[in-house]
Amino acid sequence: MLLLGLTGSIGMGKSTTAKLFQEAGVPVYDADATVHKIYEGEAVPAVEAAFPGSTANGKVDRQKLSAMVVNNAEAMKRLETIVHPMLRSHQLKFLSDAEASGAPVAVLDVPLLYETGGENRVDAVVVVTTDPQVQRERILARENMTPDKLDAILARQLPDAEKRSRADFVVDTSHGLDPVRERISEILREVVKMPRRRA
């Protein structure tokens, strides 16, 4: 089974692209959805112990936690030490299930793929991109998003141009869904001819 890493900066249309991969019959692991899941379950006691007051009603309160870690590299590291091993075990289960299903290709949807060295754990990388103006409009339309918050998020992400230059495949979401569906079909035809390269 070949493993595609799917990544892209915030507001580029990565979630939509992931859904279209699923629509094409490809198993997709969603790192963000898994974070939500563990923040409602197994991560709660450890996160509360490390960041007192960051949970409410038996769940991690993402806004409170975000306020505690957003501009604090040391706190962010501490959080990653708690969360990453849990995510890794969910990812391994996803991979073994996808492999067992006989899927020729699976997708790991990981927002910070390059930033966390994740490109070494996949066979090829798909970067989702769009026009910078479209990106800004999409993000600032989100609830609880401010220009300052957006700048803090973008500061943690590799620039789009660098991601695109390192990608095996680029998907541009600026022109609606049909071109994205076409591009996914092309990628799925190409990727099965590629050598397996993950570590």
PDB file of C-alpha atoms in Angstrom:
ATOM      1  CA  MET A   1       0.000   0.000   0.000  1.00  0.00           C
ATOM      2  CA  LEU A   2       1.320   3.427  -0.917  1.00  0.00           C
ATOM      3  CA  LEU A   3       0.923   6.225   1.558  1.00  0.00           C
ATOM      4  CA  LEU A   4       0.204   9.789   0.497  1.00  0.00           C
ATOM      5  CA  GLY A   5       0.764  12.655   2.905  1.00  0.00           C
ATOM      6  CA  LEU A   6      -1.822  15.409   2.421  1.00  0.00           C
ATOM      7  CA  THR A   7      -0.918  18.828   3.751  1.00  0.00           C
ATOM      8  CA  GLY A   8      -1.395  22.530   3.135  1.00  0.00           C
ATOM      9  CA  SER A   9      -1.511  25.732   5.119  1.00  0.00           C
ATOM     10  CA  ILE A  10      -4.671  26.841   6.907  1.00  0.00           C
ATOM     11  CA  GLY A  11      -7.533  27.882   4.607  1.00  0.00           C
ATOM     12  CA  MET A  12      -6.118  26.231   1.484  1.00  0.00           C
ATOM     13  CA  GLY A  13      -8.959  23.704   1.087  1.00  0.00           C
ATOM     14  CA  LYS A  14      -7.187  20.670   2.543  1.00  0.00           C
ATOM     15  CA  SER A  15     -10.264  19.313   4.370  1.00  0.00           C
ATOM     16  CA  THR A  16     -12.330  19.506   1.200  1.00  0.00           C
ATOM     17  CA  THR A  17      -9.553  17.782  -0.753  1.00  0.00           C
ATOM     18  CA  ALA A  18      -9.397  15.036   1.899  1.00  0.00           C
ATOM     19  CA  LYS A  19     -13.173  14.497   1.520  1.00  0.00           C
ATOM     20  CA  LEU A  20     -12.745  14.208  -2.251  1.00  0.00           C
ATOM     21  CA  PHE A  21     -10.030  11.568  -1.770  1.00  0.00           C
ATOM     22  CA  GLN A  22     -12.526   9.668   0.430  1.00  0.00           C
ATOM     23  CA  GLU A  23     -15.187  10.141  -2.237  1.00  0.00           C
ATOM     24  CA  ALA A  24     -12.718   8.487  -4.669  1.00  0.00           C
ATOM     25  CA  GLY A  25     -12.608   5.445  -2.345  1.00  0.00           C
ATOM     26  CA  VAL A  26      -9.296   6.192  -0.621  1.00  0.00           C
ATOM     27  CA  PRO A  27      -8.983   5.615   3.165  1.00  0.00           C
ATOM     28  CA  VAL A  28      -8.068   8.963   4.797  1.00  0.00           C
ATOM     29  CA  TYR A  29      -6.579   9.467   8.263  1.00  0.00           C
ATOM     30  CA  ASP A  30      -7.544  12.892   9.604  1.00  0.00           C
ATOM     31  CA  ALA A  31      -5.036  14.090  12.215  1.00  0.00           C
ATOM     32  CA  ASP A  32      -7.243  17.013  13.315  1.00  0.00           C
ATOM     33  CA  ALA A  33     -10.310  14.809  13.813  1.00  0.00           C
ATOM     34  CA  THR A  34      -8.156  12.420  15.841  1.00  0.00           C
ATOM     35  CA  VAL A  35      -6.970  15.308  18.023  1.00  0.00           C
ATOM     36  CA  HIS A  36     -10.643  16.203  18.654  1.00  0.00           C
ATOM     37  CA  LYS A  37     -11.324  12.591  19.586  1.00  0.00           C
ATOM     38  CA  ILE A  38      -8.448  12.255  22.061  1.00  0.00           C
ATOM     39  CA  TYR A  39      -9.268  15.706  23.518  1.00  0.00           C
ATOM     40  CA  GLU A  40     -12.647  14.232  24.445  1.00  0.00           C
ATOM     41  CA  GLY A  41     -11.155  11.067  25.892  1.00  0.00           C
ATOM     42  CA  GLU A  42      -7.728   9.619  26.568  1.00  0.00           C
ATOM     43  CA  ALA A  43      -5.752  12.918  26.558  1.00  0.00           C
ATOM     44  CA  VAL A  44      -7.956  14.730  29.092  1.00  0.00           C
ATOM     45  CA  PRO A  45      -6.251  13.680  32.377  1.00  0.00           C
ATOM     46  CA  ALA A  46      -2.691  14.265  31.088  1.00  0.00           C
ATOM     47  CA  VAL A  47      -3.548  17.630  29.501  1.00  0.00           C
ATOM     48  CA  GLU A  48      -5.310  18.825  32.671  1.00  0.00           C
ATOM     49  CA  ALA A  49      -2.315  17.741  34.792  1.00  0.00           C
ATOM     50  CA  ALA A  50       0.120  19.633  32.538  1.00  0.00           C
ATOM     51  CA  PHE A  51      -2.144  22.654  31.967  1.00  0.00           C
ATOM     52  CA  PRO A  52      -4.458  23.087  34.987  1.00  0.00           C
ATOM     53  CA  GLY A  53      -7.777  24.669  34.025  1.00  0.00           C
ATOM     54  CA  SER A  54      -7.556  23.625  30.361  1.00  0.00           C
ATOM     55  CA  THR A  55     -10.412  21.122  30.579  1.00  0.00           C
ATOM     56  CA  ALA A  56     -14.131  21.470  31.262  1.00  0.00           C
ATOM     57  CA  ASN A  57     -16.956  18.914  31.393  1.00  0.00           C
ATOM     58  CA  GLY A  58     -14.546  16.025  30.942  1.00  0.00           C
ATOM     59  CA  LYS A  59     -13.084  17.417  27.705  1.00  0.00           C
ATOM     60  CA  VAL A  60     -10.108  19.552  26.760  1.00  0.00           C
ATOM     61  CA  ASP A  61     -11.357  23.100  26.187  1.00  0.00           C
ATOM     62  CA  ARG A  62      -9.467  23.913  22.986  1.00  0.00           C
ATOM     63  CA  GLN A  63      -9.813  27.682  23.396  1.00  0.00           C
ATOM     64  CA  LYS A  64      -8.474  27.677  26.965  1.00  0.00           C
ATOM     65  CA  LEU A  65      -5.655  25.313  25.992  1.00  0.00           C
ATOM     66  CA  SER A  66      -4.821  27.374  22.919  1.00  0.00           C
ATOM     67  CA  ALA A  67      -4.554  30.528  25.053  1.00  0.00           C
ATOM     68  CA  MET A  68      -2.052  28.675  27.296  1.00  0.00           C
ATOM     69  CA  VAL A  69       0.209  27.426  24.501  1.00  0.00           C
ATOM     70  CA  VAL A  70      -0.196  29.691  21.472  1.00  0.00           C
ATOM     71  CA  ASN A  71       2.806  32.000  21.959  1.00  0.00           C
ATOM     72  CA  ASN A  72       4.790  29.736  24.259  1.00  0.00           C
ATOM     73  CA  ALA A  73       7.214  27.350  22.575  1.00  0.00           C
ATOM     74  CA  GLU A  74       7.983  25.477  25.802  1.00  0.00           C
ATOM     75  CA  ALA A  75       4.280  24.900  26.568  1.00  0.00           C
ATOM     76  CA  MET A  76       3.688  23.797  22.967  1.00  0.00           C
ATOM     77  CA  LYS A  77       6.517  21.245  23.296  1.00  0.00           C
ATOM     78  CA  ARG A  78       5.005  19.928  26.538  1.00  0.00           C
ATOM     79  CA  LEU A  79       1.613  19.534  24.847  1.00  0.00           C
ATOM     80  CA  GLU A  80       3.161  17.733  21.863  1.00  0.00           C
ATOM     81  CA  THR A  81       4.929  15.307  24.221  1.00  0.00           C
ATOM     82  CA  ILE A  82       1.521  14.312  25.605  1.00  0.00           C
ATOM     83  CA  VAL A  83      -0.469  14.265  22.368  1.00  0.00           C
ATOM     84  CA  HIS A  84       1.932  12.926  19.716  1.00  0.00           C
ATOM     85  CA  PRO A  85       2.335   9.381  21.104  1.00  0.00           C
ATOM     86  CA  MET A  86      -1.476   9.048  21.335  1.00  0.00           C
ATOM     87  CA  LEU A  87      -1.886  10.287  17.762  1.00  0.00           C
ATOM     88  CA  ARG A  88       0.845   7.926  16.582  1.00  0.00           C
ATOM     89  CA  SER A  89      -0.982   4.883  17.975  1.00  0.00           C
ATOM     90  CA  HIS A  90      -4.261   5.968  16.293  1.00  0.00           C
ATOM     91  CA  GLN A  91      -2.363   6.452  13.039  1.00  0.00           C
ATOM     92  CA  LEU A  92      -0.782   2.996  13.223  1.00  0.00           C
ATOM     93  CA  LYS A  93      -4.197   1.414  13.761  1.00  0.00           C
ATOM     94  CA  PHE A  94      -5.575   3.333  10.766  1.00  0.00           C
ATOM     95  CA  LEU A  95      -2.673   2.116   8.612  1.00  0.00           C
ATOM     96  CA  SER A  96      -3.061  -1.520   9.591  1.00  0.00           C
ATOM     97  CA  ASP A  97      -6.842  -1.331   8.966  1.00  0.00           C
ATOM     98  CA  ALA A  98      -6.322   0.332   5.562  1.00  0.00           C
ATOM     99  CA  GLU A  99      -3.677  -2.248   4.614  1.00  0.00           C
ATOM    100  CA  ALA A 100      -5.994  -5.092   5.713  1.00  0.00           C
ATOM    101  CA  SER A 101      -8.810  -3.652   3.559  1.00  0.00           C
ATOM    102  CA  GLY A 102      -6.610  -4.127   0.476  1.00  0.00           C
ATOM    103  CA  ALA A 103      -6.522  -0.413  -0.402  1.00  0.00           C
ATOM    104  CA  PRO A 104      -3.740   0.325  -2.933  1.00  0.00           C
ATOM    105  CA  VAL A 105      -3.356   3.887  -1.579  1.00  0.00           C
ATOM    106  CA  ALA A 106      -4.128   5.552   1.750  1.00  0.00           C
ATOM    107  CA  VAL A 107      -3.921   9.229   2.718  1.00  0.00           C
ATOM    108  CA  LEU A 108      -2.580  10.779   5.913  1.00  0.00           C
ATOM    109  CA  ASP A 109      -4.127  14.240   6.276  1.00  0.00           C
ATOM    110  CA  VAL A 110      -1.595  16.072   8.476  1.00  0.00           C
ATOM    111  CA  PRO A 111      -1.653  19.895   8.656  1.00  0.00           C
ATOM    112  CA  LEU A 112       1.935  20.240   9.932  1.00  0.00           C
ATOM    113  CA  LEU A 113       3.429  17.410   7.861  1.00  0.00           C
ATOM    114  CA  TYR A 114       6.657  19.176   6.853  1.00  0.00           C
ATOM    115  CA  GLU A 115       6.956  21.015  10.165  1.00  0.00           C
ATOM    116  CA  THR A 116       7.016  17.678  12.058  1.00  0.00           C
ATOM    117  CA  GLY A 117       9.226  15.691   9.635  1.00  0.00           C
ATOM    118  CA  GLY A 118       6.196  13.681   8.516  1.00  0.00           C
ATOM    119  CA  GLU A 119       7.292  13.579   4.860  1.00  0.00           C
ATOM    120  CA  ASN A 120       9.704  10.775   5.852  1.00  0.00           C
ATOM    121  CA  ARG A 121       6.760   8.606   6.934  1.00  0.00           C
ATOM    122  CA  VAL A 122       4.930   8.765   3.584  1.00  0.00           C
ATOM    123  CA  ASP A 123       5.730   7.718   0.005  1.00  0.00           C
ATOM    124  CA  ALA A 124       4.645  10.982  -1.651  1.00  0.00           C
ATOM    125  CA  VAL A 125       3.315  14.362  -0.539  1.00  0.00           C
ATOM    126  CA  VAL A 126       0.277  16.217  -1.888  1.00  0.00           C
ATOM    127  CA  VAL A 127       0.213  19.933  -1.067  1.00  0.00           C
ATOM    128  CA  VAL A 128      -3.096  21.789  -1.285  1.00  0.00           C
ATOM    129  CA  THR A 129      -2.824  25.439  -2.282  1.00  0.00           C
ATOM    130  CA  THR A 130      -4.937  28.401  -3.323  1.00  0.00           C
ATOM    131  CA  ASP A 131      -4.555  32.077  -4.089  1.00  0.00           C
ATOM    132  CA  PRO A 132      -3.276  33.967  -0.956  1.00  0.00           C
ATOM    133  CA  GLN A 133      -6.219  36.388  -1.086  1.00  0.00           C
ATOM    134  CA  VAL A 134      -8.728  33.507  -1.222  1.00  0.00           C
ATOM    135  CA  GLN A 135      -6.883  31.849   1.671  1.00  0.00           C
ATOM    136  CA  ARG A 136      -7.108  34.993   3.850  1.00  0.00           C
ATOM    137  CA  GLU A 137     -10.813  35.493   3.076  1.00  0.00           C
ATOM    138  CA  ARG A 138     -11.635  31.847   3.875  1.00  0.00           C
ATOM    139  CA  ILE A 139      -9.857  31.967   7.217  1.00  0.00           C
ATOM    140  CA  LEU A 140     -11.082  35.359   8.399  1.00  0.00           C
ATOM    141  CA  ALA A 141     -14.655  34.213   7.687  1.00  0.00           C
ATOM    142  CA  ARG A 142     -14.252  31.541  10.410  1.00  0.00           C
ATOM    143  CA  GLU A 143     -15.784  32.008  13.827  1.00  0.00           C
ATOM    144  CA  ASN A 144     -13.369  33.328  16.513  1.00  0.00           C
ATOM    145  CA  MET A 145     -10.679  34.138  13.933  1.00  0.00           C
ATOM    146  CA  THR A 146      -8.823  37.451  14.018  1.00  0.00           C
ATOM    147  CA  PRO A 147      -5.985  38.781  11.828  1.00  0.00           C
ATOM    148  CA  ASP A 148      -3.603  38.452  14.831  1.00  0.00           C
ATOM    149  CA  LYS A 149      -4.619  34.846  15.482  1.00  0.00           C
ATOM    150  CA  LEU A 150      -4.214  34.097  11.774  1.00  0.00           C
ATOM    151  CA  ASP A 151      -0.689  35.586  11.765  1.00  0.00           C
ATOM    152  CA  ALA A 152       0.275  33.468  14.803  1.00  0.00           C
ATOM    153  CA  ILE A 153      -0.979  30.300  13.048  1.00  0.00           C
ATOM    154  CA  LEU A 154       0.796  31.164   9.786  1.00  0.00           C
ATOM    155  CA  ALA A 155       4.038  31.842  11.693  1.00  0.00           C
ATOM    156  CA  ARG A 156       4.058  28.160  12.794  1.00  0.00           C
ATOM    157  CA  GLN A 157       3.496  26.888   9.246  1.00  0.00           C
ATOM    158  CA  LEU A 158       6.063  26.635   6.462  1.00  0.00           C
ATOM    159  CA  PRO A 159       5.342  29.168   3.703  1.00  0.00           C
ATOM    160  CA  ASP A 160       3.061  27.829   0.966  1.00  0.00           C
ATOM    161  CA  ALA A 161       5.710  28.370  -1.749  1.00  0.00           C
ATOM    162  CA  GLU A 162       8.182  26.179   0.148  1.00  0.00           C
ATOM    163  CA  LYS A 163       5.592  23.434   0.665  1.00  0.00           C
ATOM    164  CA  ARG A 164       4.756  23.495  -3.044  1.00  0.00           C
ATOM    165  CA  SER A 165       8.435  23.306  -4.028  1.00  0.00           C
ATOM    166  CA  ARG A 166       8.904  20.199  -1.847  1.00  0.00           C
ATOM    167  CA  ALA A 167       5.663  18.469  -2.899  1.00  0.00           C
ATOM    168  CA  ASP A 168       5.336  15.516  -5.256  1.00  0.00           C
ATOM    169  CA  PHE A 169       1.869  16.724  -6.256  1.00  0.00           C
ATOM    170  CA  VAL A 170       0.096  20.083  -5.932  1.00  0.00           C
ATOM    171  CA  VAL A 171      -3.698  20.511  -5.839  1.00  0.00           C
ATOM    172  CA  ASP A 172      -5.018  24.028  -6.471  1.00  0.00           C
ATOM    173  CA  THR A 173      -8.451  24.608  -4.923  1.00  0.00           C
ATOM    174  CA  SER A 174      -8.963  28.114  -6.376  1.00  0.00           C
ATOM    175  CA  HIS A 175     -11.318  27.020  -9.177  1.00  0.00           C
ATOM    176  CA  GLY A 176     -14.004  24.866  -7.526  1.00  0.00           C
ATOM    177  CA  LEU A 177     -14.392  21.140  -6.925  1.00  0.00           C
ATOM    178  CA  ASP A 178     -14.328  19.625 -10.411  1.00  0.00           C
ATOM    179  CA  PRO A 179     -10.694  20.514 -11.178  1.00  0.00           C
ATOM    180  CA  VAL A 180      -9.778  19.113  -7.728  1.00  0.00           C
ATOM    181  CA  ARG A 181     -11.593  15.820  -8.492  1.00  0.00           C
ATOM    182  CA  GLU A 182      -9.735  15.610 -11.815  1.00  0.00           C
ATOM    183  CA  ARG A 183      -6.403  16.285 -10.141  1.00  0.00           C
ATOM    184  CA  ILE A 184      -7.086  13.579  -7.528  1.00  0.00           C
ATOM    185  CA  SER A 185      -7.771  11.042 -10.313  1.00  0.00           C
ATOM    186  CA  GLU A 186      -4.454  11.989 -11.954  1.00  0.00           C
ATOM    187  CA  ILE A 187      -2.604  11.679  -8.640  1.00  0.00           C
ATOM    188  CA  LEU A 188      -4.108   8.242  -7.944  1.00  0.00           C
ATOM    189  CA  ARG A 189      -3.049   7.048 -11.396  1.00  0.00           C
ATOM    190  CA  GLU A 190       0.485   8.405 -10.936  1.00  0.00           C
ATOM    191  CA  VAL A 191       1.151   7.397  -7.342  1.00  0.00           C
ATOM    192  CA  VAL A 192       0.676   3.673  -7.897  1.00  0.00           C
ATOM    193  CA  LYS A 193       3.626   3.798 -10.357  1.00  0.00           C
ATOM    194  CA  MET A 194       5.900   5.396  -7.760  1.00  0.00           C
ATOM    195  CA  PRO A 195       8.403   3.469  -5.628  1.00  0.00           C
ATOM    196  CA  ARG A 196       7.646   3.078  -1.956  1.00  0.00           C
ATOM    197  CA  ARG A 197       9.980   5.472  -0.182  1.00  0.00           C
ATOM    198  CA  ARG A 198       8.823   5.918   3.384  1.00  0.00           C
ATOM    199  CA  ALA A 199      11.266   5.189   6.180  1.00  0.00           C
TER     200      ALA A 199
END
